[in-house]
Amino acid sequence: MDRIKQWVRAFFYTMIRLPAGSPTPRAWLNALYLRLGSGGQYYAHKLFARAFRGDRRAVPAGTWTVRFFGKPITLPLRSASFWLDWDTALSILGHEPHIKQTYAAAIAGGRPDLFVDIGANYGTHSLLFLSQGIETLTFEPNAACHDYFRETCALNGFTPALESAALGAAAGELELVFPEQETWLGATDAAAQSALAGQTNLIRRRVEVRPLTAYAERFAGRRALVKIDTEGAELDILRGATDILRDHAPLLIFESFPGEQRGRLFDLLAGGGYRITPLPWSPGGNAPALTRETFLASGDMDFFAAK
């Protein structure tokens, strides 16, 4: 069975490398991609995003265009990092479509004044909101991710507000650990770092940590949407944001791994008047709030919270 899966995967990868690897067929492929709905973009990511990993052939540079909520975003495809840029280009809409659907619903149902992207990695979530002219505050402690984000912003005429720091309960320093070619798995949380122990080519860096409350003035009088995806550090980040949660009540989209932290995370949010619901979310939706028991038992990883 494994051999059959490998053969099928190799077939799909070969099928996409031919047009994606040459400028003119790539443009035709991009035009076809733009006609896909969210379901088609999800399967394009699932089937083809990793097609250029391990492919050492030189691939001509170019660009790839996506469209979010009526606005185009141009993404770079650089020869030296084509495997990564291709993956990122298909990920921006195709990965975690329930989150992208929630973003679109939030924009349609009460446009936020501020999007805060905590654990931005290459900044793809920030790019979606920048394309809408929404002020965006982007937190990413891994400097290896910054060039792609800045280059893409320049390509589109966006003005980024990039903070090269991790967020936590208090100011200080932590060690960031990440696999060299999978920066999105970067973690400052000790348990998440332990889970990476078997990975090869791990990189370790000391990074600055700040509490979100240090940015409280950015939230004043604004309807804010905060996304938190930090591989297990979500609880500490919320502990460092209690004043903001109390005084400004931002909407939250957050990742939560099953485990002992979930109960404490629920207690912190519920104690502050927040209701947690599954994704995708939409304004006026009638999804029932999760109880402590259903939140702890949920197999989902991503959630929405609002007062």
Short mmCIF file of N, CA and C in Angstrom, two decimals, residues 194-258:
data_model
loop_
_atom_site.label_atom_id
_atom_site.label_comp_id
_atom_site.label_asym_id
_atom_site.label_seq_id
_atom_site.Cartn_x
_atom_site.Cartn_y
_atom_site.Cartn_z
N SER A 194 10.19 19.53 22.55
CA SER A 194 10.47 18.11 22.79
C SER A 194 9.95 17.25 21.65
N ALA A 195 8.80 17.64 21.09
CA ALA A 195 8.23 16.89 19.98
C ALA A 195 9.08 16.98 18.72
N LEU A 196 9.93 18.00 18.65
CA LEU A 196 10.82 18.16 17.49
C LEU A 196 12.14 17.42 17.64
N ALA A 197 12.35 16.79 18.79
CA ALA A 197 13.67 16.23 19.11
C ALA A 197 14.17 15.24 18.07
N GLY A 198 13.26 14.52 17.42
CA GLY A 198 13.68 13.53 16.43
C GLY A 198 13.98 14.10 15.06
N GLN A 199 13.72 15.38 14.86
CA GLN A 199 13.94 16.01 13.56
C GLN A 199 15.44 16.24 13.32
N THR A 200 15.83 16.18 12.06
CA THR A 200 17.22 16.49 11.71
C THR A 200 17.33 17.97 11.34
N ASN A 201 18.55 18.48 11.37
CA ASN A 201 18.83 19.86 10.98
C ASN A 201 18.02 20.87 11.78
N LEU A 202 17.96 20.66 13.09
CA LEU A 202 17.28 21.63 13.95
C LEU A 202 18.16 22.84 14.15
N ILE A 203 17.55 24.01 14.13
CA ILE A 203 18.25 25.28 14.37
C ILE A 203 17.71 25.88 15.66
N ARG A 204 18.61 26.40 16.48
CA ARG A 204 18.24 27.00 17.76
C ARG A 204 18.72 28.45 17.79
N ARG A 205 17.81 29.36 18.18
CA ARG A 205 18.17 30.77 18.25
C ARG A 205 17.50 31.40 19.48
N ARG A 206 18.22 32.29 20.13
CA ARG A 206 17.64 33.09 21.20
C ARG A 206 16.83 34.23 20.58
N VAL A 207 15.61 34.42 21.06
CA VAL A 207 14.75 35.47 20.51
C VAL A 207 14.16 36.30 21.64
N GLU A 208 13.87 37.54 21.32
CA GLU A 208 13.24 38.43 22.28
C GLU A 208 11.76 38.06 22.44
N VAL A 209 11.27 38.19 23.68
CA VAL A 209 9.86 37.94 23.99
C VAL A 209 9.24 39.21 24.55
N ARG A 210 8.06 39.54 24.08
CA ARG A 210 7.33 40.69 24.58
C ARG A 210 5.89 40.28 24.90
N PRO A 211 5.24 40.94 25.85
CA PRO A 211 3.81 40.70 26.06
C PRO A 211 2.99 41.54 25.08
N LEU A 212 1.86 41.02 24.64
CA LEU A 212 1.03 41.78 23.70
C LEU A 212 0.52 43.07 24.33
N THR A 213 0.39 43.08 25.65
CA THR A 213 -0.09 44.29 26.32
C THR A 213 0.81 45.49 26.06
N ALA A 214 2.06 45.26 25.65
CA ALA A 214 2.96 46.37 25.30
C ALA A 214 2.47 47.11 24.06
N TYR A 215 1.54 46.51 23.33
CA TYR A 215 0.99 47.13 22.12
C TYR A 215 -0.46 47.56 22.32
N ALA A 216 -0.86 47.77 23.56
CA ALA A 216 -2.26 48.05 23.87
C ALA A 216 -2.79 49.28 23.14
N GLU A 217 -1.92 50.28 22.94
CA GLU A 217 -2.40 51.51 22.29
C GLU A 217 -2.84 51.25 20.85
N ARG A 218 -2.32 50.19 20.22
CA ARG A 218 -2.71 49.88 18.84
C ARG A 218 -4.16 49.39 18.77
N PHE A 219 -4.68 48.91 19.89
CA PHE A 219 -6.03 48.35 19.92
C PHE A 219 -7.10 49.39 20.29
N ALA A 220 -6.69 50.53 20.81
CA ALA A 220 -7.63 51.51 21.35
C ALA A 220 -8.61 51.98 20.28
N GLY A 221 -9.90 51.80 20.56
CA GLY A 221 -10.95 52.27 19.67
C GLY A 221 -11.05 51.51 18.37
N ARG A 222 -10.45 50.32 18.29
CA ARG A 222 -10.44 49.57 17.04
C ARG A 222 -11.10 48.21 17.19
N ARG A 223 -11.73 47.80 16.11
CA ARG A 223 -12.24 46.43 16.02
C ARG A 223 -11.09 45.56 15.51
N ALA A 224 -10.57 44.72 16.37
CA ALA A 224 -9.37 43.95 16.04
C ALA A 224 -9.68 42.46 15.92
N LEU A 225 -8.95 41.81 15.04
CA LEU A 225 -8.98 40.35 14.89
C LEU A 225 -7.56 39.86 15.12
N VAL A 226 -7.40 38.95 16.07
CA VAL A 226 -6.08 38.43 16.45
C VAL A 226 -6.02 36.95 16.10
N LYS A 227 -5.00 36.57 15.36
CA LYS A 227 -4.76 35.16 15.03
C LYS A 227 -3.50 34.70 15.77
N ILE A 228 -3.59 33.57 16.46
CA ILE A 228 -2.46 33.04 17.24
C ILE A 228 -2.19 31.61 16.79
N ASP A 229 -1.01 31.40 16.24
CA ASP A 229 -0.58 30.06 15.80
C ASP A 229 0.89 29.93 16.15
N THR A 230 1.16 29.41 17.34
CA THR A 230 2.53 29.46 17.87
C THR A 230 2.99 28.12 18.44
N GLU A 231 2.43 27.03 17.95
CA GLU A 231 2.92 25.69 18.31
C GLU A 231 3.02 25.50 19.83
N GLY A 232 1.92 25.80 20.53
CA GLY A 232 1.86 25.49 21.96
C GLY A 232 2.05 26.64 22.90
N ALA A 233 2.41 27.83 22.40
CA ALA A 233 2.66 28.99 23.28
C ALA A 233 1.43 29.86 23.45
N GLU A 234 0.27 29.41 22.99
CA GLU A 234 -0.92 30.25 22.98
C GLU A 234 -1.33 30.71 24.37
N LEU A 235 -1.25 29.83 25.36
CA LEU A 235 -1.68 30.20 26.71
C LEU A 235 -0.83 31.33 27.26
N ASP A 236 0.48 31.24 27.13
CA ASP A 236 1.35 32.31 27.62
C ASP A 236 1.08 33.62 26.89
N ILE A 237 0.80 33.54 25.62
CA ILE A 237 0.51 34.76 24.86
C ILE A 237 -0.76 35.43 25.37
N LEU A 238 -1.79 34.64 25.65
CA LEU A 238 -3.03 35.20 26.17
C LEU A 238 -2.84 35.74 27.58
N ARG A 239 -1.98 35.10 28.36
CA ARG A 239 -1.68 35.63 29.69
C ARG A 239 -1.00 37.00 29.60
N GLY A 240 -0.26 37.22 28.55
CA GLY A 240 0.38 38.51 28.35
C GLY A 240 -0.51 39.52 27.64
N ALA A 241 -1.77 39.16 27.45
CA ALA A 241 -2.71 40.03 26.73
C ALA A 241 -3.98 40.28 27.52
N THR A 242 -3.99 39.98 28.83
CA THR A 242 -5.24 40.05 29.60
C THR A 242 -5.84 41.45 29.60
N ASP A 243 -5.00 42.48 29.66
CA ASP A 243 -5.53 43.85 29.63
C ASP A 243 -6.23 44.13 28.31
N ILE A 244 -5.64 43.66 27.23
CA ILE A 244 -6.24 43.88 25.90
C ILE A 244 -7.55 43.11 25.77
N LEU A 245 -7.58 41.87 26.25
CA LEU A 245 -8.81 41.08 26.20
C LEU A 245 -9.91 41.76 27.00
N ARG A 246 -9.56 42.30 28.15
CA ARG A 246 -10.54 42.95 29.03
C ARG A 246 -11.03 44.27 28.46
N ASP A 247 -10.12 45.10 27.98
CA ASP A 247 -10.47 46.47 27.61
C ASP A 247 -10.90 46.63 26.16
N HIS A 248 -10.43 45.75 25.26
CA HIS A 248 -10.68 45.96 23.84
C HIS A 248 -11.41 44.80 23.16
N ALA A 249 -11.53 43.67 23.83
CA ALA A 249 -12.32 42.52 23.35
C ALA A 249 -12.09 42.18 21.88
N PRO A 250 -10.84 41.96 21.47
CA PRO A 250 -10.62 41.57 20.07
C PRO A 250 -11.22 40.20 19.78
N LEU A 251 -11.58 39.97 18.53
CA LEU A 251 -11.93 38.63 18.08
C LEU A 251 -10.66 37.80 18.02
N LEU A 252 -10.77 36.51 18.33
CA LEU A 252 -9.60 35.64 18.39
C LEU A 252 -9.78 34.42 17.49
N ILE A 253 -8.76 34.10 16.74
CA ILE A 253 -8.63 32.80 16.08
C ILE A 253 -7.35 32.20 16.61
N PHE A 254 -7.44 31.02 17.20
CA PHE A 254 -6.25 30.47 17.86
C PHE A 254 -6.16 28.97 17.67
N GLU A 255 -4.92 28.51 17.71
CA GLU A 255 -4.62 27.08 17.66
C GLU A 255 -4.52 26.56 19.09
N SER A 256 -4.99 25.35 19.30
CA SER A 256 -4.86 24.73 20.62
C SER A 256 -4.67 23.23 20.45
N PHE A 257 -3.51 22.73 20.87
CA PHE A 257 -3.27 21.30 20.83
C PHE A 257 -4.05 20.61 21.95
N PRO A 258 -4.53 19.39 21.72
CA PRO A 258 -5.11 18.63 22.82
C PRO A 258 -4.06 18.42 23.91
#
